[in-house]
Amino acid sequence: MRLTRLYIPDTELTAQQTIELSADQSHYVLRVLRMENTQHLALFNSSSGAWQGELIVMGKKASVVLAEQIQKPQAMRDVWLLASPLKKEPWDFCLEKATELGVAAIRPVVMEYTQNTRINDDRARANIIEAAQQSERTHVPEYTSAITFDKLMDGWDATRVLFVALERSDAKTARDVFAQDKNDKAAILIGPEGGFSPRERDILLSKHFVQPISLGTTILRAETAAMAALSVYLL
């Protein structure tokens, strides 16, 4: 039977340890899932892996007494998703599926044609954690607040290759590029619904650390483009 999994950051998990759940986690397991005393669930984080434990109910609060490790910490591919923030549902989809596919970090990038600049960071982090819990990852992708395209370019670490999905270009397909160049440190940049501006395209093509890729002959929605590129790279 699949265990309910909860993310416990910044804590070393060990056998016989008692972990007090947060108010939100207690509400979730007791009121939403209606779990009862002594039922089993799993706690996890990137450094300790996943541990099975027993639920201890104390009124509206809950704790978990850990028993054994059931999943070792996972080795992560150091690939980031950088994407123009989208409207609510497509952005939620993007965060969820990128997490399931195994990215190490996600960051919104505000570009000239970005339509949604009002980003709820707390909601984004909650969606990412929920996706990690459901997909049985032990590592929750790092999420950082939005940055402008110009600041991103100015502060870029040139040792990390930046793959950019460029529409209507003569770039090689993502499959061909990734077959030859899967770096230890990489990022994939996806533009907004209106694409990159001419100025942004010129800047990208002038950088030696940028590798353009093509995602085919059709024009993809931004969230589709992100998942297509990540799937080819990570799977």
Coordinates of C-alpha atoms in Angstrom, one line a residue:
M1 CA 0.0 0.0 0.0
R2 CA 1.4 3.4 -1.0
L3 CA 2.3 5.5 2.0
T4 CA 1.4 9.2 2.5
R5 CA 4.7 11.2 2.2
L6 CA 5.5 14.5 3.9
Y7 CA 8.5 16.7 3.3
I8 CA 10.5 17.6 6.4
P9 CA 13.2 20.1 5.5
D10 CA 16.4 20.9 7.4
T11 CA 16.1 17.9 9.7
E12 CA 18.2 14.8 10.0
L13 CA 15.9 11.8 10.1
T14 CA 16.9 8.8 12.2
A15 CA 15.4 5.7 13.7
Q16 CA 13.3 6.1 16.8
Q17 CA 13.2 9.9 16.3
T18 CA 9.9 11.7 17.0
I19 CA 9.1 14.4 14.5
E20 CA 6.3 16.9 15.3
L21 CA 4.3 17.8 12.2
S22 CA 3.5 21.4 11.4
A23 CA 0.0 22.8 11.9
D24 CA -0.7 22.5 8.2
Q25 CA 0.7 19.0 8.0
S26 CA -1.3 17.9 11.0
H27 CA -4.5 19.4 9.5
Y28 CA -3.8 17.5 6.3
V29 CA -3.3 14.1 7.8
L30 CA -6.0 14.4 10.4
R31 CA -8.7 16.4 8.8
V32 CA -8.2 15.9 5.0
L33 CA -6.8 12.3 5.0
R34 CA -8.6 11.4 8.2
M35 CA -5.6 9.3 9.3
E36 CA -5.8 7.7 12.8
N37 CA -3.4 7.0 15.6
T38 CA -0.7 4.3 14.8
Q39 CA -1.2 4.5 11.0
H40 CA 1.9 4.5 8.9
L41 CA 3.3 7.3 6.7
A42 CA 6.7 8.4 5.4
L43 CA 8.8 11.5 6.0
F44 CA 11.5 12.6 3.7
N45 CA 14.2 15.1 2.7
S46 CA 17.1 15.3 0.4
S47 CA 19.8 14.5 2.9
S48 CA 18.1 11.7 4.9
G49 CA 16.0 10.0 2.2
A50 CA 12.5 8.6 3.2
W51 CA 11.7 7.0 6.5
Q52 CA 8.6 5.1 7.5
G53 CA 7.0 6.0 10.8
E54 CA 3.9 5.7 13.0
L55 CA 1.4 8.5 13.5
I56 CA 0.9 9.7 17.0
V57 CA -2.3 11.9 17.4
M58 CA -2.5 14.4 20.3
G59 CA -5.8 16.4 19.8
K60 CA -5.3 18.6 16.8
K61 CA -1.6 18.0 16.6
A62 CA 0.3 15.0 15.2
S63 CA 3.8 13.6 15.4
V64 CA 5.5 10.7 13.7
V65 CA 7.8 8.2 15.4
L66 CA 10.3 7.0 12.8
A67 CA 11.1 3.3 12.4
E68 CA 13.2 2.6 9.3
Q69 CA 14.6 4.1 6.2
I70 CA 12.7 3.0 3.1
Q71 CA 14.4 5.1 0.5
K72 CA 17.9 6.3 0.3
P73 CA 18.7 9.9 -0.8
Q74 CA 18.5 10.2 -4.6
A75 CA 21.4 11.4 -6.7
M76 CA 20.1 14.4 -8.7
R77 CA 20.9 15.6 -12.2
D78 CA 22.0 19.3 -11.9
V79 CA 19.6 20.7 -14.5
W80 CA 17.4 23.8 -13.9
L81 CA 14.2 24.9 -15.6
L82 CA 14.1 28.7 -16.2
A83 CA 10.8 29.8 -17.7
S84 CA 8.7 32.8 -18.2
P85 CA 5.8 32.7 -15.6
L86 CA 2.5 31.8 -17.1
K87 CA -1.1 32.2 -16.1
K88 CA -2.2 30.2 -13.0
E89 CA -3.2 26.8 -14.4
P90 CA -0.4 26.5 -17.0
W91 CA 2.2 27.7 -14.4
D92 CA 1.0 25.2 -11.8
F93 CA 1.2 22.4 -14.5
C94 CA 4.8 23.5 -15.4
L95 CA 5.9 23.5 -11.7
E96 CA 4.3 20.1 -11.0
K97 CA 5.6 18.3 -14.1
A98 CA 9.1 19.7 -13.9
T99 CA 9.3 18.4 -10.4
E100 CA 8.0 15.0 -11.4
L101 CA 10.6 14.8 -14.2
G102 CA 13.5 15.5 -11.8
V103 CA 14.8 19.0 -12.2
A104 CA 17.1 20.3 -9.5
A105 CA 15.8 23.9 -9.5
I106 CA 13.1 26.1 -11.0
R107 CA 13.2 29.8 -11.4
P108 CA 10.7 32.2 -13.2
V109 CA 12.3 34.7 -15.6
V110 CA 10.5 37.9 -16.5
M111 CA 11.0 38.8 -20.2
E112 CA 9.8 41.5 -22.5
Y113 CA 6.7 39.5 -23.6
T114 CA 5.9 37.9 -20.3
Q115 CA 2.2 38.3 -19.6
N116 CA 2.0 37.3 -16.0
T117 CA 4.4 39.2 -13.6
R118 CA 2.3 38.6 -10.4
I119 CA 3.8 35.4 -9.1
N120 CA 2.7 33.8 -5.8
D121 CA 6.0 32.3 -4.5
D122 CA 4.4 30.6 -1.5
R123 CA 1.9 28.9 -3.8
A124 CA 4.7 27.9 -6.2
R125 CA 6.7 26.3 -3.4
A126 CA 3.7 24.5 -2.1
N127 CA 2.9 23.1 -5.5
I128 CA 6.5 21.9 -5.9
I129 CA 6.5 20.2 -2.5
E130 CA 3.2 18.5 -3.2
A131 CA 4.6 17.2 -6.5
A132 CA 7.7 15.9 -4.9
Q133 CA 5.6 14.1 -2.2
Q134 CA 3.4 12.5 -4.9
S135 CA 6.2 11.5 -7.2
E136 CA 8.3 9.8 -4.5
R137 CA 11.3 12.1 -5.0
T138 CA 13.5 12.6 -2.0
H139 CA 14.8 15.9 -3.3
V140 CA 12.5 19.0 -3.6
P141 CA 13.7 21.3 -6.4
E142 CA 15.0 24.6 -5.2
Y143 CA 12.7 27.5 -6.1
T144 CA 13.8 31.1 -6.2
S145 CA 11.9 34.3 -6.8
A146 CA 11.6 35.8 -10.3
I147 CA 14.5 37.5 -12.0
T148 CA 14.5 39.7 -15.0
F149 CA 16.0 38.4 -18.2
D150 CA 18.8 41.0 -18.2
K151 CA 19.8 40.3 -14.6
L152 CA 19.8 36.6 -15.4
M153 CA 22.2 37.1 -18.4
D154 CA 24.4 39.5 -16.5
G155 CA 24.9 37.2 -13.6
W156 CA 25.1 33.9 -15.4
D157 CA 27.8 31.3 -14.4
A158 CA 29.4 30.6 -17.8
T159 CA 30.4 27.1 -16.6
R160 CA 26.7 26.1 -16.8
V161 CA 25.5 25.6 -20.3
L162 CA 22.2 27.3 -21.1
F163 CA 20.0 25.4 -23.6
V164 CA 17.4 27.8 -25.2
A165 CA 14.3 26.7 -27.1
L166 CA 14.2 29.1 -30.0
E167 CA 11.2 29.1 -32.3
R168 CA 11.6 29.5 -36.0
S169 CA 15.3 28.9 -35.9
D170 CA 17.7 26.6 -37.7
A171 CA 19.0 25.1 -34.5
K172 CA 19.4 21.3 -34.2
T173 CA 16.7 19.4 -32.5
A174 CA 16.8 19.0 -28.7
R175 CA 17.3 15.2 -29.2
D176 CA 20.4 15.7 -31.4
V177 CA 21.9 18.4 -29.2
F178 CA 21.3 16.5 -25.9
A179 CA 22.7 13.3 -27.4
Q180 CA 26.0 15.1 -27.8
D181 CA 26.0 17.5 -24.9
K182 CA 24.5 16.4 -21.6
N183 CA 26.6 18.6 -19.2
D184 CA 26.9 18.0 -15.5
K185 CA 25.6 21.6 -15.0
A186 CA 22.9 22.7 -17.3
A187 CA 19.7 24.8 -17.6
I188 CA 16.9 25.0 -20.0
L189 CA 15.3 28.4 -20.8
I190 CA 11.8 28.6 -22.1
G191 CA 10.4 31.9 -23.4
P192 CA 6.9 33.4 -22.8
E193 CA 3.8 32.7 -24.8
G194 CA 4.8 35.5 -27.3
G195 CA 8.3 34.1 -27.6
F196 CA 11.6 35.9 -27.0
S197 CA 11.8 39.5 -28.2
P198 CA 14.3 40.3 -31.1
R199 CA 16.6 42.0 -28.5
E200 CA 16.5 38.9 -26.3
R201 CA 17.2 36.6 -29.2
D202 CA 20.2 38.7 -30.2
I203 CA 21.6 38.7 -26.6
L204 CA 21.1 34.9 -26.3
L205 CA 22.8 34.2 -29.6
S206 CA 25.8 36.4 -28.6
K207 CA 26.6 34.3 -25.5
H208 CA 29.1 31.5 -25.8
F209 CA 27.4 29.6 -23.0
V210 CA 24.1 29.5 -24.8
Q211 CA 23.2 26.4 -27.0
P212 CA 20.0 26.9 -29.1
I213 CA 17.7 23.9 -29.5
S214 CA 14.7 23.2 -31.7
L215 CA 11.6 21.5 -30.4
G216 CA 10.2 20.7 -33.8
T217 CA 8.4 22.4 -36.7
T218 CA 5.2 23.2 -34.8
I219 CA 4.8 26.1 -32.4
L220 CA 4.3 24.7 -28.9
R221 CA 2.6 26.3 -25.9
A222 CA 5.2 27.4 -23.3
E223 CA 4.3 24.7 -20.8
T224 CA 4.4 22.1 -23.5
A225 CA 7.8 23.3 -24.7
A226 CA 9.2 23.1 -21.2
M227 CA 8.0 19.5 -20.7
A228 CA 9.2 18.4 -24.1
A229 CA 12.7 19.8 -23.5
L230 CA 13.0 18.4 -20.0
S231 CA 11.7 15.0 -21.1
V232 CA 14.3 14.6 -23.8
Y233 CA 17.1 15.8 -21.5
L234 CA 16.2 13.8 -18.3
L235 CA 14.5 10.6 -19.5

